[in-house]
CSV table of C-alpha atoms in Angstrom, one decimal:
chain,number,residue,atom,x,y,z
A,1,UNK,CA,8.5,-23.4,11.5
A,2,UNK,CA,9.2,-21.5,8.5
A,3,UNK,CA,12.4,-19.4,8.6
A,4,UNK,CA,13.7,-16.5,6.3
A,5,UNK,CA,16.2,-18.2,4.3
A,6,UNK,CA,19.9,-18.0,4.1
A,7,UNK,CA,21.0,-15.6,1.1
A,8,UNK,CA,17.6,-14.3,0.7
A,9,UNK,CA,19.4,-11.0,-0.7
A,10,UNK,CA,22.8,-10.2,-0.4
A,11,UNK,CA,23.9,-6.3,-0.6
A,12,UNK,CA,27.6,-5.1,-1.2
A,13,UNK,CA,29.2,-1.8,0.3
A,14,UNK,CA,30.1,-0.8,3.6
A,15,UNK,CA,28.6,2.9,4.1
A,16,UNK,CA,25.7,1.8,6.1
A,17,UNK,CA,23.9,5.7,5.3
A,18,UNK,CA,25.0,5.4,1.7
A,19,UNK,CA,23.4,3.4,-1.4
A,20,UNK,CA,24.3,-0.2,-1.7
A,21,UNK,CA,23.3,-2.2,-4.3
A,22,UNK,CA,21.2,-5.1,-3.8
A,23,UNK,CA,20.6,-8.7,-5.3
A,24,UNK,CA,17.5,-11.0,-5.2
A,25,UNK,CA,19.0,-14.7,-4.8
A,26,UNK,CA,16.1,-17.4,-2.9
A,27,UNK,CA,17.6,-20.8,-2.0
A,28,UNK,CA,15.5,-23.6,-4.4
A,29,UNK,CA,15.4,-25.4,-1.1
A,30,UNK,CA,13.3,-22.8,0.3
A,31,UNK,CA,10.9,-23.1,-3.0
A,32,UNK,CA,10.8,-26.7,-2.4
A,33,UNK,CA,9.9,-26.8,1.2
A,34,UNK,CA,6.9,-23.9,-0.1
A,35,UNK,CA,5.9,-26.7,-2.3
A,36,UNK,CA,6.2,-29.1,0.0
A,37,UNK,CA,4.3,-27.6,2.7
A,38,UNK,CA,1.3,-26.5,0.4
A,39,UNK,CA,0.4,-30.5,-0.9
A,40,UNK,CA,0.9,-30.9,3.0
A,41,UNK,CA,-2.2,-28.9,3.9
A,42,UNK,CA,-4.4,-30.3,6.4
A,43,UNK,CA,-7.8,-29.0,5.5
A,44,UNK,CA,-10.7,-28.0,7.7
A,45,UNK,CA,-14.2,-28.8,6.2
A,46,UNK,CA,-15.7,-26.4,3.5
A,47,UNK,CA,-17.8,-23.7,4.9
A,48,UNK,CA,-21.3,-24.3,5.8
A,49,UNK,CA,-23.0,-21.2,3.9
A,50,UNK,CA,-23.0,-20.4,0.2
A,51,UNK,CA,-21.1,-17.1,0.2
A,52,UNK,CA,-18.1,-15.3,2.1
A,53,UNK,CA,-19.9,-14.2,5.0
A,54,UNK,CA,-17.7,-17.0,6.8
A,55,UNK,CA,-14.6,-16.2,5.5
A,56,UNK,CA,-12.4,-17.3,2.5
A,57,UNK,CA,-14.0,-20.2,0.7
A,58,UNK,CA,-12.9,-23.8,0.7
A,59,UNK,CA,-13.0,-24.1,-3.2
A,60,UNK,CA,-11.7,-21.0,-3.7
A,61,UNK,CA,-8.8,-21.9,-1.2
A,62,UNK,CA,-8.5,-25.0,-3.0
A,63,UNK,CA,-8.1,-24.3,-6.7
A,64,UNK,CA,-5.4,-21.3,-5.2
A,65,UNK,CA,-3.3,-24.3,-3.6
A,66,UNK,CA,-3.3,-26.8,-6.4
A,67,UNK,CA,-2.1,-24.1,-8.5
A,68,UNK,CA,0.3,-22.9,-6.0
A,69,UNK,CA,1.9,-26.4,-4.8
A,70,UNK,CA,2.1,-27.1,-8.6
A,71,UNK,CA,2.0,-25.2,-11.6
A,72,UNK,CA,2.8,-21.7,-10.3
A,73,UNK,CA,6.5,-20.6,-11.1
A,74,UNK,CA,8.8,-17.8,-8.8
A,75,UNK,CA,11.6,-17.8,-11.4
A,76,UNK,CA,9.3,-15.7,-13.7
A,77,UNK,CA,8.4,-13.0,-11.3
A,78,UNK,CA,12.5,-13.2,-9.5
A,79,UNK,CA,13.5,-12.3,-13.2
A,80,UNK,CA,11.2,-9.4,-13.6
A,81,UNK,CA,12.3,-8.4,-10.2
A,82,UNK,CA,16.1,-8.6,-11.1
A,83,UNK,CA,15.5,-6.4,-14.2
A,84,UNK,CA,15.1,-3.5,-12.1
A,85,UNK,CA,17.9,-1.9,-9.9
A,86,UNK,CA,17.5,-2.4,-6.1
A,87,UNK,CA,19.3,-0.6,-3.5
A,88,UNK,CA,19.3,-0.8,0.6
A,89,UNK,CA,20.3,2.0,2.7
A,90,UNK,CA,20.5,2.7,6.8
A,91,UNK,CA,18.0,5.1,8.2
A,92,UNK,CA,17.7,5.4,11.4
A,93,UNK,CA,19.2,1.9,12.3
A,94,UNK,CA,16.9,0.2,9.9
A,95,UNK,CA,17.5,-1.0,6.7
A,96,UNK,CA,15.5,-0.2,3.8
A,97,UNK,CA,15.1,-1.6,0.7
A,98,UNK,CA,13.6,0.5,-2.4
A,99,UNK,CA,13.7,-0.1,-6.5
A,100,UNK,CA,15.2,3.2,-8.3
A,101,UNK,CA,14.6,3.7,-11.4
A,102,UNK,CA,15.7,6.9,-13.4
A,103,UNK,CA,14.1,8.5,-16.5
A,104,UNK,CA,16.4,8.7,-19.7
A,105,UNK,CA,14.2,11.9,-19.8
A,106,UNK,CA,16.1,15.5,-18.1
A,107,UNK,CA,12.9,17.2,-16.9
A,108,UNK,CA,11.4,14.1,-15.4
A,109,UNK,CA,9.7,14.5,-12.1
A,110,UNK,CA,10.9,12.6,-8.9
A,111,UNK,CA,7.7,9.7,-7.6
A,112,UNK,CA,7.9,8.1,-4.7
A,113,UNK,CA,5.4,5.2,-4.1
A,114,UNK,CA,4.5,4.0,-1.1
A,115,UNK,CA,2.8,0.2,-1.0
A,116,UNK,CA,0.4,-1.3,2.1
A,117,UNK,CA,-0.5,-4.0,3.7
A,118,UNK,CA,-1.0,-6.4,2.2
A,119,UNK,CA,1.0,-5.4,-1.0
A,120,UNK,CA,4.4,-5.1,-1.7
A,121,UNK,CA,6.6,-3.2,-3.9
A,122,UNK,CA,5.7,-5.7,-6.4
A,123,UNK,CA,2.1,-4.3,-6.5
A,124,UNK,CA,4.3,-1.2,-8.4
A,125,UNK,CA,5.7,-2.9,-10.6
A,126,UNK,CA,3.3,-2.8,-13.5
A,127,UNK,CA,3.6,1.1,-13.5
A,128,UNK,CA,7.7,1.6,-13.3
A,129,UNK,CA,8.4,1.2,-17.5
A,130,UNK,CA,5.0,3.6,-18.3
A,131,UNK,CA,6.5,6.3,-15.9
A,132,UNK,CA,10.2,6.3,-16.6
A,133,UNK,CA,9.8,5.6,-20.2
A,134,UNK,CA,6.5,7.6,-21.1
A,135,UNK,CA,7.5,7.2,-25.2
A,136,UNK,CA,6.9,3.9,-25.6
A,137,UNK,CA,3.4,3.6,-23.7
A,138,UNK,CA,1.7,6.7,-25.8
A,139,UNK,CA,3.2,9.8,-23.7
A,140,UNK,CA,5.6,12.4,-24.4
A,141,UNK,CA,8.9,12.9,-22.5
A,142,UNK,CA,7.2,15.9,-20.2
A,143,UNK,CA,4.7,12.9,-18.7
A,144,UNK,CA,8.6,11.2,-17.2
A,145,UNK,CA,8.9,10.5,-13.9
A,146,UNK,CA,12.1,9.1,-11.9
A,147,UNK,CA,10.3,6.0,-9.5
A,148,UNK,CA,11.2,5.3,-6.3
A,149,UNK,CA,9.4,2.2,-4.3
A,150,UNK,CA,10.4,1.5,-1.3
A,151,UNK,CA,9.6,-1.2,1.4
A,152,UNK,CA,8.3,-0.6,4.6
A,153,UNK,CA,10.2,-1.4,7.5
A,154,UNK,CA,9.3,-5.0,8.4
A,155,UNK,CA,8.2,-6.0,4.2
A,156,UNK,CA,9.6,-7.5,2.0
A,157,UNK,CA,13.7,-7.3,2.0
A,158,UNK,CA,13.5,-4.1,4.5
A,159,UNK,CA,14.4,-4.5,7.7
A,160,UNK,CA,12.4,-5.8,10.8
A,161,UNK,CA,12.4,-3.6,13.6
A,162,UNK,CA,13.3,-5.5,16.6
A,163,UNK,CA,12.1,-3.6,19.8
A,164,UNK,CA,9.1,-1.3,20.3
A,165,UNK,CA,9.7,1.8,18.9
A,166,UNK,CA,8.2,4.4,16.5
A,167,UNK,CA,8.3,2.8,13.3
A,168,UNK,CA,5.1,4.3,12.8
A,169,UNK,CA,3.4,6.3,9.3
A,170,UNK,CA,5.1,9.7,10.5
A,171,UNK,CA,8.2,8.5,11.1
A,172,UNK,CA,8.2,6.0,7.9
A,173,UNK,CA,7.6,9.3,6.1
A,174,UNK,CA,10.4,11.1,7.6
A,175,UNK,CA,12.7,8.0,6.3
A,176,UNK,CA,11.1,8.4,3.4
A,177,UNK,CA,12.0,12.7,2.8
A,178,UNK,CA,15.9,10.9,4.3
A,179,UNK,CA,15.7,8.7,1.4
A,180,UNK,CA,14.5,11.3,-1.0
A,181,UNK,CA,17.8,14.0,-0.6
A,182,UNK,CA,20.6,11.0,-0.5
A,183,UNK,CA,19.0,10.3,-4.0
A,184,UNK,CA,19.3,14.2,-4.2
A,185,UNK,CA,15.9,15.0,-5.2
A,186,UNK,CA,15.2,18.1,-3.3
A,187,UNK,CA,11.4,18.4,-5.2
A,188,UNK,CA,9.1,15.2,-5.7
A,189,UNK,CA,5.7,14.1,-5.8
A,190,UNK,CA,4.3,10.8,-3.6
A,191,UNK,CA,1.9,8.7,-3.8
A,192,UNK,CA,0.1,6.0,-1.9
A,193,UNK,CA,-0.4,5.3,1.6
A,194,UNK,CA,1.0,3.6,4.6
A,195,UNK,CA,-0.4,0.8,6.2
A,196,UNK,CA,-3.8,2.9,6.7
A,197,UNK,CA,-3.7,6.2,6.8
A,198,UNK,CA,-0.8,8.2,7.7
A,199,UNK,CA,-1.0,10.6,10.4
A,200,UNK,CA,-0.9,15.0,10.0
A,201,UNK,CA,2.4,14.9,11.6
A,202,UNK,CA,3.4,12.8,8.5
A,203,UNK,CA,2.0,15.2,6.1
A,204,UNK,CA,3.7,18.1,7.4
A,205,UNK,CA,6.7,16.3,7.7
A,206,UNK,CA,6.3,15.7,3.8
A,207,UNK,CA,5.3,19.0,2.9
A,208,UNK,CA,8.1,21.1,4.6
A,209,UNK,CA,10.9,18.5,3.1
A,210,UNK,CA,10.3,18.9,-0.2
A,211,UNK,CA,7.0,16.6,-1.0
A,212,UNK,CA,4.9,19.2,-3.3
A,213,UNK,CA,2.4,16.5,-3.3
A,214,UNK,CA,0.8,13.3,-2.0
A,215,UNK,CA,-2.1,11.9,-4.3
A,216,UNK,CA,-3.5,8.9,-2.4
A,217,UNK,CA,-5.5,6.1,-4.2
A,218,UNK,CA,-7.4,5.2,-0.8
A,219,UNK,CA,-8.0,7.6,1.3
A,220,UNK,CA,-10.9,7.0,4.3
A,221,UNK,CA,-13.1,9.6,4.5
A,222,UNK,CA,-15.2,8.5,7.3
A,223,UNK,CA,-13.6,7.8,10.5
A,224,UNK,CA,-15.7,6.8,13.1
A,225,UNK,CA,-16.3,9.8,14.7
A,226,UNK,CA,-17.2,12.2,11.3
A,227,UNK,CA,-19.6,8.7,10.5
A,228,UNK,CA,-21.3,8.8,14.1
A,229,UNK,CA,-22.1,12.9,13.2
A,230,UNK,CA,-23.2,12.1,10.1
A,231,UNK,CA,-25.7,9.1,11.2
A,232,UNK,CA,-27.1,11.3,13.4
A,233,UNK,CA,-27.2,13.9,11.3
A,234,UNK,CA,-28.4,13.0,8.0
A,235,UNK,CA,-31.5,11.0,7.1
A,236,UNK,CA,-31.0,8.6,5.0
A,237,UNK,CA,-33.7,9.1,2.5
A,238,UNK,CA,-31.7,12.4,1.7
A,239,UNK,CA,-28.9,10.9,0.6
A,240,UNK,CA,-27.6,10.8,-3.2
A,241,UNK,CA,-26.8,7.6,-4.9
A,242,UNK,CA,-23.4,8.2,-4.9
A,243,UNK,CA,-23.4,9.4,-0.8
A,244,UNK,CA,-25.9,6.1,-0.2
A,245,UNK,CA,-23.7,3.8,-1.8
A,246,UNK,CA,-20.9,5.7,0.4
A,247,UNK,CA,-23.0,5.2,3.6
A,248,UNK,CA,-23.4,1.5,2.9
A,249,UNK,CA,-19.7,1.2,2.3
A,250,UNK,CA,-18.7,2.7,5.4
A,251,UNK,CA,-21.5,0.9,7.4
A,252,UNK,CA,-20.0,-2.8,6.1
A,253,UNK,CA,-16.5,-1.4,6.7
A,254,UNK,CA,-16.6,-1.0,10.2
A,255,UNK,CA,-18.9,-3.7,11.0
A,256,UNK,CA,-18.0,-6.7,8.8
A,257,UNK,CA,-14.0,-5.2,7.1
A,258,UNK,CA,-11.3,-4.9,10.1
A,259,UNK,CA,-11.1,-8.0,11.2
A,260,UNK,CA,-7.5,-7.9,9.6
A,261,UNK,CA,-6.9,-4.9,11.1
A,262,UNK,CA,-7.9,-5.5,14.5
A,263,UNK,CA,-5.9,-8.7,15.0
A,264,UNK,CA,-2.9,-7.1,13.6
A,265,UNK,CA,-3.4,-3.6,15.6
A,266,UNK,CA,-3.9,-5.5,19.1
A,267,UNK,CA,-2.2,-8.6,18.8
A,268,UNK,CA,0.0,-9.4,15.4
A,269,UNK,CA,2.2,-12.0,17.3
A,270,UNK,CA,-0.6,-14.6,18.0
A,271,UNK,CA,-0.7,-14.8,14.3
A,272,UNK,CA,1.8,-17.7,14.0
A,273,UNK,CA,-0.6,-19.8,11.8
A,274,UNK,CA,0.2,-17.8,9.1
A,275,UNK,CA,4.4,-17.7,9.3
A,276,UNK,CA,3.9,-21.9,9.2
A,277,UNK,CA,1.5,-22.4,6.8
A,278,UNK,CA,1.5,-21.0,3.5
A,279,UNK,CA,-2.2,-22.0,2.6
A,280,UNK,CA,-3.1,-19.8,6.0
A,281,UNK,CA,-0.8,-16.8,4.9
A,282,UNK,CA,-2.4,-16.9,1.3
A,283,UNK,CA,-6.2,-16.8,3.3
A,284,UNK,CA,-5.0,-14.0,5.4
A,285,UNK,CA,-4.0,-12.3,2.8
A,286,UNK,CA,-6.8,-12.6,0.0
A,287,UNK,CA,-9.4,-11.8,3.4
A,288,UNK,CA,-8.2,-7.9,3.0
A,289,UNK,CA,-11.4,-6.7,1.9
A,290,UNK,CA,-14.5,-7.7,0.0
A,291,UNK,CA,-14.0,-6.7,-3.4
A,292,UNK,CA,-10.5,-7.4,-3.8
A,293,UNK,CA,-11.6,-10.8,-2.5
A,294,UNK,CA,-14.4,-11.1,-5.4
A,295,UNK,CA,-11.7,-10.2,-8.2
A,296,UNK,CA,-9.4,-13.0,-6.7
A,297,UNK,CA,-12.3,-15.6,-6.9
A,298,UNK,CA,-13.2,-14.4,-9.8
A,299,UNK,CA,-9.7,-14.8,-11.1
A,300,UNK,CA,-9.0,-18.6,-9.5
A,301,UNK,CA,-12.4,-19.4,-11.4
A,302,UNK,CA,-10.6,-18.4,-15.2
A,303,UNK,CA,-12.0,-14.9,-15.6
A,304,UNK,CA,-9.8,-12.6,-16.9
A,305,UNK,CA,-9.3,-9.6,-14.9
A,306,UNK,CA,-7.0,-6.9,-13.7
A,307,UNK,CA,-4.9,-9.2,-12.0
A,308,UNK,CA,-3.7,-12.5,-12.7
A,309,UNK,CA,-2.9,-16.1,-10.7
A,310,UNK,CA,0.5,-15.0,-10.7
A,311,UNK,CA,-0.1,-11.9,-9.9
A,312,UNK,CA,-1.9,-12.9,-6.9
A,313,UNK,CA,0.6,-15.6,-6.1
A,314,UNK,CA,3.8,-13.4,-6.5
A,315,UNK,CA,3.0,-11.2,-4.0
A,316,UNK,CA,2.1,-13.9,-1.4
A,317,UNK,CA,5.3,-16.1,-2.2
A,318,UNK,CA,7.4,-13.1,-1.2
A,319,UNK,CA,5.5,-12.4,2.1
A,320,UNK,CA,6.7,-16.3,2.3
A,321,UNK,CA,9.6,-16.3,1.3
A,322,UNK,CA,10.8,-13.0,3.1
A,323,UNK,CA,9.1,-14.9,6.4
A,324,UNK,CA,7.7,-10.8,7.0
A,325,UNK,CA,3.5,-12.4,7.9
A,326,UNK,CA,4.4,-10.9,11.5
A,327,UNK,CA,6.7,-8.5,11.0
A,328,UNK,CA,4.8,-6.7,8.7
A,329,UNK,CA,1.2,-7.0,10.7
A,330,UNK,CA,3.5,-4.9,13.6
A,331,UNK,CA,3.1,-1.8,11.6
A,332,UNK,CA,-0.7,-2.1,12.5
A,333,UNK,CA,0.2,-2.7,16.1
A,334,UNK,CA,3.1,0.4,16.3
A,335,UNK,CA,0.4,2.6,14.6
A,336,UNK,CA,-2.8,1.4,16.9
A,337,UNK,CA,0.0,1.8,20.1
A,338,UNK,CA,1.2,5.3,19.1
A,339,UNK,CA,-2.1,6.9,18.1
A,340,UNK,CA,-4.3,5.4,20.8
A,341,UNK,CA,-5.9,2.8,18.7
A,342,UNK,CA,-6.7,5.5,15.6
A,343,UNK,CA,-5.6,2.7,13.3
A,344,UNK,CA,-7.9,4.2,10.9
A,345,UNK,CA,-8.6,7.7,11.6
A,346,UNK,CA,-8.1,10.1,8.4
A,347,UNK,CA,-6.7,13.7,8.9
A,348,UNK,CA,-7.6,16.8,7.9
A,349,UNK,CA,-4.8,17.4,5.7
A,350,UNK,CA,-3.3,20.4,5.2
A,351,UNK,CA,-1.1,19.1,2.0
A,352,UNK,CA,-2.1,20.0,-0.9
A,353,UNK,CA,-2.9,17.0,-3.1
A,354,UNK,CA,-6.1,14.9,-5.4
A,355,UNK,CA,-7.7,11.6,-4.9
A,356,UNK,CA,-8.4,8.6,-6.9
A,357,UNK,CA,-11.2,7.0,-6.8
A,358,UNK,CA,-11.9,3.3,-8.0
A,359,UNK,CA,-14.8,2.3,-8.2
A,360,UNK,CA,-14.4,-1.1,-5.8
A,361,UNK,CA,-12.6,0.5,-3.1
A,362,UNK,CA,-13.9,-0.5,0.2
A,363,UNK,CA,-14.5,3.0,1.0
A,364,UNK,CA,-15.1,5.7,-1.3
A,365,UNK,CA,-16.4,9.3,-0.6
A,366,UNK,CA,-18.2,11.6,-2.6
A,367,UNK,CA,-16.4,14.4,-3.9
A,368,UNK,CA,-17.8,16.9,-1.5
A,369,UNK,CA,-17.3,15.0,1.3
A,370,UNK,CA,-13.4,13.9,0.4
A,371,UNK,CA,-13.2,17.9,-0.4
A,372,UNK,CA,-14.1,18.4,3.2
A,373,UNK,CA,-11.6,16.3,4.8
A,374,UNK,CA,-8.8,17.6,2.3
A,375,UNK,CA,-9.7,21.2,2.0
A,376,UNK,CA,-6.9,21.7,-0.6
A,377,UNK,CA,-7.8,19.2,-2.7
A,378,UNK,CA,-7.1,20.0,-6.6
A,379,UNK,CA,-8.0,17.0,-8.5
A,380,UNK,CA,-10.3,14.5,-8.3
A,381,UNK,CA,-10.3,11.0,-10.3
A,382,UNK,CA,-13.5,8.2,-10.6
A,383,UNK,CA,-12.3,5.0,-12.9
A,384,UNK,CA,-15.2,2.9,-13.4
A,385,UNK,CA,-13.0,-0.5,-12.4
A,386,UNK,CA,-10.2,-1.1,-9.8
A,387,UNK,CA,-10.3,-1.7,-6.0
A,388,UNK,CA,-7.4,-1.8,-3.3
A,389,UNK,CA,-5.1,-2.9,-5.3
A,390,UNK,CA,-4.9,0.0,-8.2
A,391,UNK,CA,-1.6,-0.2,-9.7
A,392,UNK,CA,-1.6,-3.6,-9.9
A,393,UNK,CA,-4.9,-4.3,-11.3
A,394,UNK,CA,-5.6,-0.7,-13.1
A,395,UNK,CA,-1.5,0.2,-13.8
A,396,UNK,CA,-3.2,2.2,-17.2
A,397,UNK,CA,-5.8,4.3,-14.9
A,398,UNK,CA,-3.1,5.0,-12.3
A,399,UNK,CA,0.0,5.9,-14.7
A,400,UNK,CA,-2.8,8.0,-16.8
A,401,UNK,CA,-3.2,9.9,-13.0
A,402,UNK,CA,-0.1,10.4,-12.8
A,403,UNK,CA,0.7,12.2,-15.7
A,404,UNK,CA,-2.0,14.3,-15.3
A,405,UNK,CA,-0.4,15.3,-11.7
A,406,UNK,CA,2.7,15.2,-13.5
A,407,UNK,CA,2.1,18.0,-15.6
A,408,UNK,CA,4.1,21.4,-15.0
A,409,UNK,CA,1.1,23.2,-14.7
A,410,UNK,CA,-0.4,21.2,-12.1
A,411,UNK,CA,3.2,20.7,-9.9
A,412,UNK,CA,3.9,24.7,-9.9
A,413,UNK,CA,-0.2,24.8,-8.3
A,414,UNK,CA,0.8,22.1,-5.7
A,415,UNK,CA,4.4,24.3,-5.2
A,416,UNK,CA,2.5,27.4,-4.4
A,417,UNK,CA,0.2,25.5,-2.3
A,418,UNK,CA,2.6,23.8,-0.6
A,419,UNK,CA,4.4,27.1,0.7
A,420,UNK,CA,1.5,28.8,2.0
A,421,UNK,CA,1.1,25.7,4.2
A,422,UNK,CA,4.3,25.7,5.4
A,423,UNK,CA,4.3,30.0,6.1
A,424,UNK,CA,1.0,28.9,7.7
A,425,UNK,CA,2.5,25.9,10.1
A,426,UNK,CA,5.6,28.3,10.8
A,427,UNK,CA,3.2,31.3,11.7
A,428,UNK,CA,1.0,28.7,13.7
A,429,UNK,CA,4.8,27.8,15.7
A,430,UNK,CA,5.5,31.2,16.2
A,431,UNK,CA,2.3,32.0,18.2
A,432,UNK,CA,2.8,31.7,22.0
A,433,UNK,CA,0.9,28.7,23.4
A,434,UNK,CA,-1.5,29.3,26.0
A,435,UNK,CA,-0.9,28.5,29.6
């Protein structure tokens, strides 16, 4: 059984609600037995069809695991991942773990960036240098952003939450507004999403704590019920190319895209395959969805792409190493539990915000629909390449977003936006409720 390693990270202080530092140190025994267990694989036989349709391919699977078990190095992505500052503080009883980086720039904006499953804050990692130090990647010091990534409870070197509770989106971005004041930014922008899609409780949460803004990169704009009104609806033959190709997204979404999402929301502990085998963990993982899938064959077969074989492999070795396979499929489970199964439901948001839109994503709306599911919606972005994974595979599309959010302009739009929600939420509070 694979266990989290001794001295996995070690943090120094004492005030639990304060910020402690925090170093990355893994065991080389614990690399070793990763090693060990991949050459140790005991293979099934190789699918019997010639596409994906039955899951992650044996050659694929293969070529990832003789890489992985020989060739592929962690010291190289623990020394990119010691050049940054980490830090842990107590919220709530939990610990969390984020990267903060600041801006040598005054006027920089405060980010905070929020991974999924199956990411990491590694996924981020690509965009921290472009943001803090716009010069040297062809901005100007008004594009600077102070970054803030943290892990979600139960990832990486977070902590696990040990009972049932309500570790759920809204209350990871209440931690998340917690985190933001005792870094003392009272104004920042976010961006991301958690494990799915978070909740409108989250939202307001966000907007009425200081969040001006929260630009997703995936944002569903479909859920079941809104695609059951629309089949009946719409005819199909009216449909644009751009809402067709929509419709056909949704439609292999639902039926053939959540088995992930299912196992993890009703039962995430059977999953113990994958905390003992690191060959299963790396299939569960690369069987997120079908075009991030595609890029990762594509990538294991020597074409260059967004992402790399280390890329790929960094992210997985630190679900491994970390020993967060369970923990981190709870999230699904606490958000199914708490929201009556709505694992994938997308609100009507009230907070003002934009989209981006790449092009692979395993759902994508058409701007008039997305603007109907996010009535103050201000910008929308299309990039002809990138799927679930955006900053890790597109880091030049997303930072580009960014700074295009970033601007003044665009910040003092999302400001005024942001307080006629709020006068609207208290108004709304201040009604009497009917009996």
């Amino acid at each position: 059984m694979a266990e989290a390693p001794t001295g996995v990270a070690q943090h120094t202080g004492s005030d639990k609600a304060g910020i402690r530092p925090f170093q990355i140190s893994f065991p080389e025994a614990a690399l070793t037995d990763l090693r060990k267990r991949i050459n140790a694989t005991k293979w099934p036989e190789p699918e019997t069809v010639k596409d994906a349709s039955q899951g992650v391919q044996f050659a694929t699977m293969q070529k990832l695991a003789r890489y992985w078990g020989n060739e592929y190095d962690w010291s190289k992505c623990e020394a990119r991942l010691k050049a940054v500052p980490h830090f842990i503080t107590e919220i709530d009883g939990l610990d969390i773990h984020f990267i903060h980086v600041r801006s040598k720039h005054e006027n920089a904006l405060p980010l905070i960036v929020t991974h999924g499953w199956p990411g990491s804050f590694i996924e981020q990692m690509k965009i921290i240098d472009p943001l803090t130090n716009p010069t040297a990647h062809g901005g100007t010091a008004s594009d600077a952003f102070h970054v803030v990534i943290p892990s979600l409870p139960g990832y990486g070197f977070s902590g696990k939450p040990t009972t049932t509770n309500d570790w759920d989106p809204p209350h990871i971005a209440s931690a998340w507004a917690v985190l933001m004041k005792r870094l003392e930014y009272t104004k920042y922008v976010a961006q991301g999403a958690i494990g799915g899609t978070p909740s409108p409780r989250s939202w307001r949460f966000r907007s009425r704590r200081g969040c001006s803004a929260s630009p997703p990169t995936w944002r569903r704009p479909f859920p079941p019920r809104l695609a059951r009104q629309w089949r009946q609806a719409v005819r199909l033959s009216s449909l644009s190319a751009d809402e067709r190709r929509a419709w056909d997204q949704l439609i292999f979404f639902y039926t053939k895209g959540l088995a992930y999402a299912n196992e993890m929301g009703l039962r995430p502990q059977t999953l113990y395959g994958i905390a003992d085998s690191p060959v299963g963990l790396a299939a569960w993982i690369l069987d997120h969805d079908a075009a991030s899938y595609e890029l990762i064959v594509r990538v294991f077969d020597g074409k260059p792409e967004g992402l790399t074989r280390d890329d790929i492999l960094d992210n997985i070795t630190l679900y491994w190493l970390t020993n967060t396979a369970i923990s981190s499929a709870r999230l699904y489970w606490t958000t199914a539990s708490r929201s009556k199964g709505a694992v994938s439901s997308t609100p009507r948001r009230s907070t003002p915000g934009d989209r981006e839109r790449l092009s692979k994503r395993n759902l994508h709306g058409p701007e008039e629909l997305v603007g109907a599911r996010l009535p103050k919606l201000l910008l929308y972005s299309k990039h002809e390449k990138g799927s679930h994974f955006a900053a890790w595979e597109q880091p030049a599309a997303i930072v580009a977003d960014l700074r295009t959010r970033g601007s003044r302009r665009f910040v003092d739009q999302l400001s005024a936006r942001t307080e006629e929600s709020t006068m609207s939420m208290d108004a709304g509070r201040s009604r009497p409720r009917p009996c």
